Coordinates of C-alpha atoms in Angstrom, one line a residue:
X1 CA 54.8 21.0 81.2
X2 CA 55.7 24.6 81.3
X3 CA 53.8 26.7 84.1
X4 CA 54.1 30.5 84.6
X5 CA 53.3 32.5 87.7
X6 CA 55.6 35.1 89.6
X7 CA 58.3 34.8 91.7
X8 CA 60.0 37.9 93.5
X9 CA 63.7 37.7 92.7
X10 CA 64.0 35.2 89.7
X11 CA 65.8 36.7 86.7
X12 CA 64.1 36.9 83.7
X13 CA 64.3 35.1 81.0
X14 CA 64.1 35.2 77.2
X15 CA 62.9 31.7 75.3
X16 CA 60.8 31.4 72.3
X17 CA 58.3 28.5 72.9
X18 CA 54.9 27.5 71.7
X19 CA 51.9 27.9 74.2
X20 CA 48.2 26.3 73.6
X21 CA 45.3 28.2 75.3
X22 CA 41.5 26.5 75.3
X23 CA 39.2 29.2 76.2
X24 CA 35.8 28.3 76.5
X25 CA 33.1 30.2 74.5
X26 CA 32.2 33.4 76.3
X27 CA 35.7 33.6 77.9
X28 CA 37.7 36.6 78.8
X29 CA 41.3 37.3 77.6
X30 CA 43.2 40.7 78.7
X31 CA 43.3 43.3 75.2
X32 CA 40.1 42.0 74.1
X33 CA 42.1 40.4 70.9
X34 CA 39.5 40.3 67.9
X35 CA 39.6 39.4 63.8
X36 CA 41.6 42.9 63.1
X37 CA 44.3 42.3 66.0
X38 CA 47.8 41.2 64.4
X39 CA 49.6 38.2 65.7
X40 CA 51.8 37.0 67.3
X41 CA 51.2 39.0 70.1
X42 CA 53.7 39.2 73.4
X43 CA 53.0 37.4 76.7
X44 CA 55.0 38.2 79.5
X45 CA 56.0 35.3 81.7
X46 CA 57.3 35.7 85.3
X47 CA 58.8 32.2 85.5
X48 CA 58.7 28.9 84.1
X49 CA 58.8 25.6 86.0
X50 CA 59.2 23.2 83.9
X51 CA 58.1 18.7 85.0
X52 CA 58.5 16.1 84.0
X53 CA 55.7 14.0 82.4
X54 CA 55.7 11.3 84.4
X55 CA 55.1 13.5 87.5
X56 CA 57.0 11.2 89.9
X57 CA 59.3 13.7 92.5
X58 CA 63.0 13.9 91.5
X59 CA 66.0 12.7 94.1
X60 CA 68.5 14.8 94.8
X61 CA 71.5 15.1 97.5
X62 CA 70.7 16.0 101.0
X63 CA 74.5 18.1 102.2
X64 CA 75.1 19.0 105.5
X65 CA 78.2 20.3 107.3
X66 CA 81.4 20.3 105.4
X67 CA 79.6 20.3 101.9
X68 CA 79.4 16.5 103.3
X69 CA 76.1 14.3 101.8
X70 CA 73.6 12.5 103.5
X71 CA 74.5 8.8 102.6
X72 CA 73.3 5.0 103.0
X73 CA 76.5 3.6 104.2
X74 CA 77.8 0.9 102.0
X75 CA 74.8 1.9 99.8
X76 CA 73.5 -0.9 101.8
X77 CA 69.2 -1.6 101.2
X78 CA 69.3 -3.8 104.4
X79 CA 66.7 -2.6 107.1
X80 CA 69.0 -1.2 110.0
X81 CA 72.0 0.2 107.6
X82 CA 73.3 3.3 109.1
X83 CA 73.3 6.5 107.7
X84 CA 76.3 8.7 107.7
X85 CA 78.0 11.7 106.1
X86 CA 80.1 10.9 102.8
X87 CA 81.9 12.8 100.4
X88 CA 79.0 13.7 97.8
X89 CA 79.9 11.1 94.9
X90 CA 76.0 11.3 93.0
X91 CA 75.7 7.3 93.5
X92 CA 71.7 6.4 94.7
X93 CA 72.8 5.6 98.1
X94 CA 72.8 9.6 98.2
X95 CA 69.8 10.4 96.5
X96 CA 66.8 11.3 98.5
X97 CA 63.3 12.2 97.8
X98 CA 61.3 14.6 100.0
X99 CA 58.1 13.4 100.0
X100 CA 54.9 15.1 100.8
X101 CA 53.8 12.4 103.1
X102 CA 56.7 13.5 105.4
X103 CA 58.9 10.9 104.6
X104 CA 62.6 11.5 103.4
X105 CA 63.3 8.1 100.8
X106 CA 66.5 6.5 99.4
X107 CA 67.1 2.9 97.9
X108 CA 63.6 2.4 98.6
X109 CA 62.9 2.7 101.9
X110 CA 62.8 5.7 104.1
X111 CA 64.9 7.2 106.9
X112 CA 63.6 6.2 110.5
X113 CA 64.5 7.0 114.3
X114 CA 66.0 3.7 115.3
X115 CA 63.4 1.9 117.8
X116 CA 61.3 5.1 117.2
X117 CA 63.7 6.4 120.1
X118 CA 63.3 10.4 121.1
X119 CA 66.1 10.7 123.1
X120 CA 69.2 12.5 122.3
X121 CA 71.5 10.4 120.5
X122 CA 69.0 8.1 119.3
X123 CA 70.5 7.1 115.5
X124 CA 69.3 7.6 112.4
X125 CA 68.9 4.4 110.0
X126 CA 67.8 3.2 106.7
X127 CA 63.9 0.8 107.1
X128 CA 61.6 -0.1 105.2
X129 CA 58.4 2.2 105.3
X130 CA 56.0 1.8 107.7
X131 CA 54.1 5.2 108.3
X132 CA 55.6 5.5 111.7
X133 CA 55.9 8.9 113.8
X134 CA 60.3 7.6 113.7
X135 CA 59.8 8.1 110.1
X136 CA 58.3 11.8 109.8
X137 CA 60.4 14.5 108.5
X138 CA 59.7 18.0 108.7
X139 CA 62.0 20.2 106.9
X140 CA 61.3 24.1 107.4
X141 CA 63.0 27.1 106.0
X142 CA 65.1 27.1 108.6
X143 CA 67.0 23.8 107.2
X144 CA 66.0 21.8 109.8
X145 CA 65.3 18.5 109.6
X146 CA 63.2 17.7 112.3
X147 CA 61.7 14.7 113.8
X148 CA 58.4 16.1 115.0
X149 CA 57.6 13.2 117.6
X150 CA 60.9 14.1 119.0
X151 CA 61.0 17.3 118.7
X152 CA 64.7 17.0 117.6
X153 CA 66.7 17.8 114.5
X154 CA 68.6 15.8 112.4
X155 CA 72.2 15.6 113.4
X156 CA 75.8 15.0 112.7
X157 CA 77.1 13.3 115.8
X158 CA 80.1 15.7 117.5
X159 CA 79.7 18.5 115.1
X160 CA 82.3 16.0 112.6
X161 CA 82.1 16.6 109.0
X162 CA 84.2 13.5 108.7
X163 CA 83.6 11.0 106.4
X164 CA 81.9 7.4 108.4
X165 CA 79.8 10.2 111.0
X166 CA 76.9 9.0 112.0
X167 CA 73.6 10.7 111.7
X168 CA 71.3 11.1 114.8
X169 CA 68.7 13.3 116.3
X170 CA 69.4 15.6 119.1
X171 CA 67.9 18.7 120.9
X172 CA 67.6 21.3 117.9
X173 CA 70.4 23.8 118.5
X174 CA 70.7 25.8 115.2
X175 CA 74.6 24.3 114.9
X176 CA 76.3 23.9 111.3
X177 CA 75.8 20.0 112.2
X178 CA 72.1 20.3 112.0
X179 CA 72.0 22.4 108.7
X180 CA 71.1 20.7 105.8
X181 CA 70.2 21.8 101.8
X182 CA 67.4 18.9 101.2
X183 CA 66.3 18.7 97.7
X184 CA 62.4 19.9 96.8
X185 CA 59.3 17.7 98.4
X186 CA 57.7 16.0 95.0
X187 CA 54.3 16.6 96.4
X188 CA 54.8 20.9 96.8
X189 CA 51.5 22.7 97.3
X190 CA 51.0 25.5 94.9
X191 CA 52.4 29.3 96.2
X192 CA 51.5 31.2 93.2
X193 CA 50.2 34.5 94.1
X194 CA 47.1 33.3 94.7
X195 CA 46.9 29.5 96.1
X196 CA 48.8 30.8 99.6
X197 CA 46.5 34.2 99.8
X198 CA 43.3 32.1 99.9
X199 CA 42.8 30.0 103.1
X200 CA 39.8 29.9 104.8
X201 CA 39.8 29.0 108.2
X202 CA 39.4 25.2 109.6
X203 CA 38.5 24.4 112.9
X204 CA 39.1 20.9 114.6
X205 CA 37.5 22.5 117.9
X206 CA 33.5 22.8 116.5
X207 CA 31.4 22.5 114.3
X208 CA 31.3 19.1 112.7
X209 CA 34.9 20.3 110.7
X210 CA 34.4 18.8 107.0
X211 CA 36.6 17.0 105.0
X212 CA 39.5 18.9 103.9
X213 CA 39.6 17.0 101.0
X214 CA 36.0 17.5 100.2
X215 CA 36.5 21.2 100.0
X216 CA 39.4 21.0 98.0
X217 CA 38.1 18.8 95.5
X218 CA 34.7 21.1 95.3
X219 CA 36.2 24.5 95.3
X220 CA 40.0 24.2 93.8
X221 CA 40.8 26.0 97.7
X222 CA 44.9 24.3 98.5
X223 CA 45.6 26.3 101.7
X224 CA 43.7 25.9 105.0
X225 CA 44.3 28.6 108.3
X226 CA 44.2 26.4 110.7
X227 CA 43.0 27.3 114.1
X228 CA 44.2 28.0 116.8
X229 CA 47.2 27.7 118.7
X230 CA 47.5 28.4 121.9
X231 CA 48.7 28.2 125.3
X232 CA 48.2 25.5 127.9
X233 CA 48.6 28.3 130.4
X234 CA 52.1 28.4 130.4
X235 CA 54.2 28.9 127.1
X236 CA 54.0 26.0 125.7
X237 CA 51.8 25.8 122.3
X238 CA 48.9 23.5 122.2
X239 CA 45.8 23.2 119.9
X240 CA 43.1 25.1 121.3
X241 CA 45.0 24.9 124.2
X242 CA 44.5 21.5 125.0
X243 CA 45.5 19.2 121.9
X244 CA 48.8 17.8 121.3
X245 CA 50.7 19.8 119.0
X246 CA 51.3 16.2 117.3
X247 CA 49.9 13.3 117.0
X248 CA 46.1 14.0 117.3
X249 CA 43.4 15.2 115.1
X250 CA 45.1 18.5 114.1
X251 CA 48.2 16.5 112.6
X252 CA 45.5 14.3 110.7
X253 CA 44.3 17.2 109.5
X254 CA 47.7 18.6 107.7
X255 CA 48.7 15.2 106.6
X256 CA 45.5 15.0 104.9
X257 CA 45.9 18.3 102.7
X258 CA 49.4 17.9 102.2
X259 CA 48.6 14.6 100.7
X260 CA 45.9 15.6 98.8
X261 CA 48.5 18.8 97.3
X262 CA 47.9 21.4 99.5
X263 CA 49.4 23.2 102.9
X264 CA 48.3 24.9 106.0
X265 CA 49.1 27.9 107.9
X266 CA 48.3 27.6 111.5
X267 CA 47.0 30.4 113.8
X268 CA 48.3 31.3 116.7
X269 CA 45.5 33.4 119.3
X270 CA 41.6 33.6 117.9
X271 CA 39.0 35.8 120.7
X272 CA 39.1 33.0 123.5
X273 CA 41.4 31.0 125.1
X274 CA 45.0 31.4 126.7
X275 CA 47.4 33.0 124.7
X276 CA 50.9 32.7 123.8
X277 CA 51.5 36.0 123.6
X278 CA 50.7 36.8 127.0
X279 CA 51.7 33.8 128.9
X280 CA 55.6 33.7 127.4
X281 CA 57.1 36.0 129.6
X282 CA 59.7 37.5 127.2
X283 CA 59.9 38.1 123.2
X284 CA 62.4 35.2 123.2
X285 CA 60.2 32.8 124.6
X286 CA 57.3 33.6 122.5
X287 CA 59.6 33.2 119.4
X288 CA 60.7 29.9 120.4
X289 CA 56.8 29.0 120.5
X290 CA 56.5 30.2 117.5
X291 CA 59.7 28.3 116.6
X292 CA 58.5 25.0 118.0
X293 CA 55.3 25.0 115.6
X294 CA 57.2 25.8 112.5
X295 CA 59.7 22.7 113.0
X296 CA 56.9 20.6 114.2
X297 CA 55.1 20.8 110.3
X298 CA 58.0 22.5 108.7
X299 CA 55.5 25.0 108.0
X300 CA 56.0 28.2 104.9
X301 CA 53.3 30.3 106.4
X302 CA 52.1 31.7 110.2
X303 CA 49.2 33.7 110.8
X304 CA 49.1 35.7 114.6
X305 CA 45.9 36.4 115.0
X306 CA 45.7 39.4 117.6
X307 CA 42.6 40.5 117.8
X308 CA 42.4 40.2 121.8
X309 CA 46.4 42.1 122.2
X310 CA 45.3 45.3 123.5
X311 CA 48.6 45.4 126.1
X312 CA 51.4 47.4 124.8
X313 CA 53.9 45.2 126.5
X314 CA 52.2 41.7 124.4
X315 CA 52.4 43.7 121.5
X316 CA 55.7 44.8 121.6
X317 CA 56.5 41.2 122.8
X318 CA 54.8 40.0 119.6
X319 CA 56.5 42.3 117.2
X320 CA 59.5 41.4 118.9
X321 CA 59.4 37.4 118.6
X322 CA 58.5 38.1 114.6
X323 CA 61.4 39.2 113.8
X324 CA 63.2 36.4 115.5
X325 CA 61.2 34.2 113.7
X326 CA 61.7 36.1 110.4
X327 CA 65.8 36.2 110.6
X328 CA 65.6 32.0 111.5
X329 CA 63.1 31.2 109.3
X330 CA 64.2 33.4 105.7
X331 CA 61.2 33.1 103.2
X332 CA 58.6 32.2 105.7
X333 CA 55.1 34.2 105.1
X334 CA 53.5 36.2 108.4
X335 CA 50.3 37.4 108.3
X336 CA 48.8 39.3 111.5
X337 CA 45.2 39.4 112.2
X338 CA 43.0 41.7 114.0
X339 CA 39.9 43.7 114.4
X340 CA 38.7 46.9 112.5
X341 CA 36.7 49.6 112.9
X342 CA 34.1 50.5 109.5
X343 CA 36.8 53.2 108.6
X344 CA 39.8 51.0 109.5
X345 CA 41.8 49.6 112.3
X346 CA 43.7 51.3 115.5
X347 CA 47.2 51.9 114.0
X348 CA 48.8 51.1 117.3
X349 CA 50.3 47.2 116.5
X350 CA 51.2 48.4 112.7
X351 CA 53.1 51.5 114.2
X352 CA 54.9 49.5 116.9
X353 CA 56.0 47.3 113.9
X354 CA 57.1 49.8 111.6
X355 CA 59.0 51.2 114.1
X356 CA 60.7 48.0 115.3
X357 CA 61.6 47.1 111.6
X358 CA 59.4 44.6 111.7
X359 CA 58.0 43.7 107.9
X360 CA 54.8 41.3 107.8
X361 CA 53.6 40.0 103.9
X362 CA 49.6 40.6 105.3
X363 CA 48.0 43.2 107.9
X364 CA 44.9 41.2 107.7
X365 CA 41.6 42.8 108.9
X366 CA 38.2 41.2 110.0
X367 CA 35.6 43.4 109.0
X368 CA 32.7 42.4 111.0
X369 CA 30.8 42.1 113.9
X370 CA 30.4 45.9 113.9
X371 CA 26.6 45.6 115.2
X372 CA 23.3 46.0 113.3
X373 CA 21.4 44.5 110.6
X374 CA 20.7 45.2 106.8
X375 CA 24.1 46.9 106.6
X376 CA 26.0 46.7 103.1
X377 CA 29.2 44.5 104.4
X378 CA 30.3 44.3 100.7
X379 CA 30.7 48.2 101.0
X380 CA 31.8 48.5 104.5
X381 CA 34.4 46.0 104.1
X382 CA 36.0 48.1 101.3
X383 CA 36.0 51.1 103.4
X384 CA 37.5 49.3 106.5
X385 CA 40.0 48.1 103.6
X386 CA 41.1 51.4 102.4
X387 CA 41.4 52.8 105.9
X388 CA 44.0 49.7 106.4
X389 CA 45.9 50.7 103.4
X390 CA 46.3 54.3 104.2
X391 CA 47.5 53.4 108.1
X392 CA 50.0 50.9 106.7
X393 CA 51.1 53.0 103.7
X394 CA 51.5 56.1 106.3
X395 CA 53.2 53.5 109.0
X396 CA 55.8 52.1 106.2
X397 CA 56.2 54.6 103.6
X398 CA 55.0 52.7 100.9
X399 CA 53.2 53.7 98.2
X400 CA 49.6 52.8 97.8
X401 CA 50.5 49.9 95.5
X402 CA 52.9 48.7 97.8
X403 CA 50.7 49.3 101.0
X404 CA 48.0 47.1 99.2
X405 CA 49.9 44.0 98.5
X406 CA 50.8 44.1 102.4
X407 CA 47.2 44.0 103.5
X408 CA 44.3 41.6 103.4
X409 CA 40.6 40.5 104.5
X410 CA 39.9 37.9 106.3
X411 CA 36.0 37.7 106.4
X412 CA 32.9 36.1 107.9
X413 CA 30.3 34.3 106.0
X414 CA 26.5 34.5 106.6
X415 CA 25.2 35.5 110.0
X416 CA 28.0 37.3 112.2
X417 CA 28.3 37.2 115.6
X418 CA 26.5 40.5 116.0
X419 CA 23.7 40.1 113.5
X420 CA 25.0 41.3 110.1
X421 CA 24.7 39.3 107.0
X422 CA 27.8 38.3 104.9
X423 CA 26.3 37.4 101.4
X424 CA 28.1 35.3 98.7
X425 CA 27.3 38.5 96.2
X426 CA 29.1 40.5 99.2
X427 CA 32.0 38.0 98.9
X428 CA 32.1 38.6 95.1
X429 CA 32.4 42.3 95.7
X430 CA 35.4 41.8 97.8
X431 CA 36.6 39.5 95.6
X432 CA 36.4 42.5 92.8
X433 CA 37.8 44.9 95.0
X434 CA 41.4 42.3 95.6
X435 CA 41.4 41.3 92.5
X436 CA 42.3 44.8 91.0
X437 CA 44.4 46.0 94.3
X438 CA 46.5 42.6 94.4
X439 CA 45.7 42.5 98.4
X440 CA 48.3 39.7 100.0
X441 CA 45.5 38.0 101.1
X442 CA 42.0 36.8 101.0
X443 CA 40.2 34.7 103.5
X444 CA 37.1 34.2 106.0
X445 CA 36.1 32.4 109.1
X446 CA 35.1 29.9 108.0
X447 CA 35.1 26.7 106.3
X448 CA 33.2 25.1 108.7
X449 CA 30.1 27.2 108.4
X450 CA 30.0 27.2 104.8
X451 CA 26.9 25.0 104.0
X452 CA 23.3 25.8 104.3
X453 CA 21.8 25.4 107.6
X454 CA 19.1 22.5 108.4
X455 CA 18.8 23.1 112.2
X456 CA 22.6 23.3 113.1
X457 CA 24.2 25.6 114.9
X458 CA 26.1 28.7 114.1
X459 CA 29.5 27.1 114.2
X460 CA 27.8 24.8 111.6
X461 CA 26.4 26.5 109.1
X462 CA 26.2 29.8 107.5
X463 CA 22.4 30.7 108.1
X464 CA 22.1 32.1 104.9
X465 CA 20.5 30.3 101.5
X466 CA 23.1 28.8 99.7
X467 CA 25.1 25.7 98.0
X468 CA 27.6 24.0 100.6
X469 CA 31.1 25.8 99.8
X470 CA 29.4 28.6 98.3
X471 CA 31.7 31.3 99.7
X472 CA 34.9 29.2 99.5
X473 CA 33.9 28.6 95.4
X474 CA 34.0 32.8 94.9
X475 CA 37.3 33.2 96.8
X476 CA 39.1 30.5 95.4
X477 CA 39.1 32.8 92.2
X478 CA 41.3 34.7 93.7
X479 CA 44.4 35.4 91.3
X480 CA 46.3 37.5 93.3

């Protein structure tokens, strides 16, 4: 299978090769080729991944410190064999799959906490697969492997790259000894410039959340924002505040569309609730929030979503602990999202930025709940967007192609909060307007409310006529 998409930084390539298009009567193809057009004809390509037919995830080696590999000592199956750090030597016993269950797999079976212990020290073995929290893997960009129940990374026991050393977890340090290069996860969830930029948000707190899967499978939607992290009124990240970062409903919830192909990108703030951002005293500790998130679910994306950070001190503090996370975390996506006025948002947070160095891939605007109805919100979104672009093109320097694909719209569907109606022909007209600016992203609050109402609530439904998933089915055209 050959599949083409873009990729910042990839060189490109040259290769003749055949490729088959079935377009349906009535399609579209850009040039509008007809009888008199000569062929062949040239198509660009921004990169080619190529599979495998048989779709099963390839092994590879798993190195640590010392250009050492992960290895199955003895290349022993047996439940309980240790695992150590070898001289790389290609046999199976150092071949590991990264799956997108969370599991990390050799010979079989799957690497496991021994006696699902949490404590420093606690050793790292070979078991057979059980679907335990011991043997759940999360492998960020920061090449940490991370036990999330533990909270601990992956270790080489006394910072020795010598041959026989044991493998353990231990208190996450950022040491060589906990560095690793793990091979790709065979269940990736698509990042093509579209898949990532299109997550509507989920909510575990209200409104009778729907099945992830349901959505995915009507719509074609991968990506989910999920909300909201937030503080437990010190600075320590909770969902909503109050749910375990792990093990509860919100961990079901990722497991469910990573399994099913797809990713999340959790957001940290929404209007109510205490926030990180304000209850971490200093930009260090906020980042190592931030931080403790991102290993938890080894995530590729955050969204901060700062609507309520009207201090100058939180958002310095913000802007601050995102570039910590950007320099720890290299290639992970942050979007930052926030209120607007119809002409555009306050340039303060965006200015602070700038000036800090700080570089986000989305300035995300929500443009709604300005009061009033029988407003056009298909129009007033648009001018909200363009007044984003020019404050971020003037803030940056960019020009307005570049200040485009650093901004985005995060929506509402149906009935706002103020009395304004969101309409899926308004969502198509935003969907218009990204399409031909190539916005960084494209989303709305939010899944849950995208169904037609039969006396449920407004976290429930949209209160507008329409077909459940309605307004995720437009965005998930979204190319990008």
């Amino acid at each position: 299978m050959v599949e083409a998409g873009s990729v910042r930084g990839c060189r490109p390539v040259v290769k003749p090769f055949f490729l088959i298009l079935n377009l349906a009567v009535g399609g579209y193809w850009p040039g509008d080729p007809n009888g008199s057009t000569a062929f062949p004809q040239q198509l660009l390509v921004d990169y080619v991944r190529v599979s495998t037919d048989s779709g099963q995830p390839g092994g590879g080696a798993i190195t640590g410190i010392g250009g050492k590999c992960v290895d199955v000592a003895g290349a022993n199956s047996a439940n309980g064999t240790p695992i150590q750090l070898y001289d790389c030597n290609g046999s199976a016993a150092q071949q590991w799959t990264v799956g997108g269950d969370g599991t990390i797999r050799a010979l079989g079976k799957c690497l496991d906490v021994a006696s699902g212990g949490t404590a420093n020290g606690s050793l790292v073995q070979l078991y057979d697969c059980n679907g335990s929290v011991a043997q759940q893997w999360a492998v960020p960009a920061a090449r940490d492997i991370v036990n999330p129940q533990a909270d601990k990374c992956l270790d080489a026991t006394g910072g020795s790259s010598a041959n026989g050393t044991r493998l353990q977890i231990w208190t996450c340090t950022g040491a060589a000894n906990q560095k690793w290069t793990a091979p790709d996860g065979g269940s990736t969830p698509p990042t093509g410039p579209g898949a990532m930029a299109v997550a509507p948000y989920l909510y575990n707190g209200w409104g009778s959340p729907p099945s992830p899967t349901t959505v995915m499978n009507a719509t074609g939607v991968k990506w989910f924002t999920l909300a909201f992290v937030l503080s437990n009124g010190y600075c320590d990240p909770q969902w909503d505040g109050g749910r375990p970062l792990t093990g509860g409903v919100d961990q079901q919830t990722i497991a469910t569309v990573r399994s099913a192909g797809g990713d999340v990108i959790p957001s940290f703030g929404g209007w109510s609730g205490n926030k990180l951002e304000s209850s971490c005293g200093s930009a260090g500790e906020l980042a190592a929030a931030y931080q403790k998130v991102i290993n938890a679910y080894g995530l590729k994306a955050i969204d901060i979503e700062a609507a309520a950070y009207d201090s100058p001190t939180v958002q310095q503090r913000t802007v601050d602990a995102l570039k910590t996370v950007r320099a720890n975390n290299p290639g992970i996506k942050v979007y930052v999202t926030f209120g607007t006025g119809q002409n555009g948002p306050d340039n303060s947070l965006i200015s602070k930025a700038a000036a800090s160095g700080l570089t986000v891939d989305s300035w995300t605007i929500m443009p709604f709940n300005f009061g009033g109805a029988g407003q056009n919100m298909g129009q007033i979104t648009l001018r909200a967007a363009e007044g984003l672009k020019n404050t971020v093109k003037s803030a940056y320097g960019y020009t307005d192609d570049q200040a485009y694909r650093h901004t985005g719209i995060s929506s509402m569907n149906g009935i706002t909060d103020n009395g304004e109606t969101v309409t899926v022909n308004d969502f198509r007209t935003i969907l218009g307007y990204a399409q031909q600016r190539h916005l960084a992203r494209l989303t709305f609050w939010s899944v849950n409310r995208d169904r037609p109402c039969t006396g449920g609530g407004a976290d429930t439904c949209s209160g507008v006529s329409q077909q459940p998933w309605d307004f995720t089915r437009v965005f998930a055209q979204y190319a990008g």
